[in-house]
Amino acid sequence: MSLYFCMAILVVIIILPQNSITGYHDNIKHLNRK
């Protein structure tokens, strides 16, 4: 169970930023403006 959980985290960390890297930077910009 924990093994699949760790694999899921790795997938999120590796794949998610590649698909929404621009959205991630936009969120940082909004946080910095506030």
Coordinates of C-alpha atoms in Angstrom, one line a residue:
M1 CA 0.0 0.0 0.0
S2 CA 2.7 2.5 1.0
L3 CA 4.7 1.5 -2.1
Y4 CA 1.9 2.5 -4.4
F5 CA 1.5 5.7 -2.4
C6 CA 5.1 6.6 -2.9
M7 CA 5.0 5.8 -6.6
A8 CA 1.9 8.1 -6.9
I9 CA 3.8 10.9 -5.2
L10 CA 6.7 10.5 -7.6
V11 CA 4.4 10.5 -10.6
V12 CA 2.7 13.7 -9.4
I13 CA 6.1 15.4 -8.7
I14 CA 7.6 14.4 -12.1
I15 CA 4.6 14.5 -14.5
L16 CA 2.4 17.2 -13.1
P17 CA 4.9 20.1 -13.3
Q18 CA 5.6 19.2 -17.0
N19 CA 1.9 19.5 -17.8
S20 CA 1.1 22.6 -15.8
I21 CA 4.5 24.4 -15.4
T22 CA 3.0 27.7 -16.7
G23 CA 0.1 27.5 -14.4
Y24 CA 2.5 26.8 -11.5
H25 CA 4.5 29.9 -12.3
D26 CA 1.3 31.9 -12.6
N27 CA 0.3 30.8 -9.1
I28 CA 3.7 31.9 -7.8
K29 CA 3.3 35.3 -9.4
H30 CA -0.1 35.8 -7.9
L31 CA 1.2 34.8 -4.4
N32 CA 4.2 37.2 -4.8
R33 CA 1.8 40.0 -5.8
K34 CA -0.2 39.4 -2.6

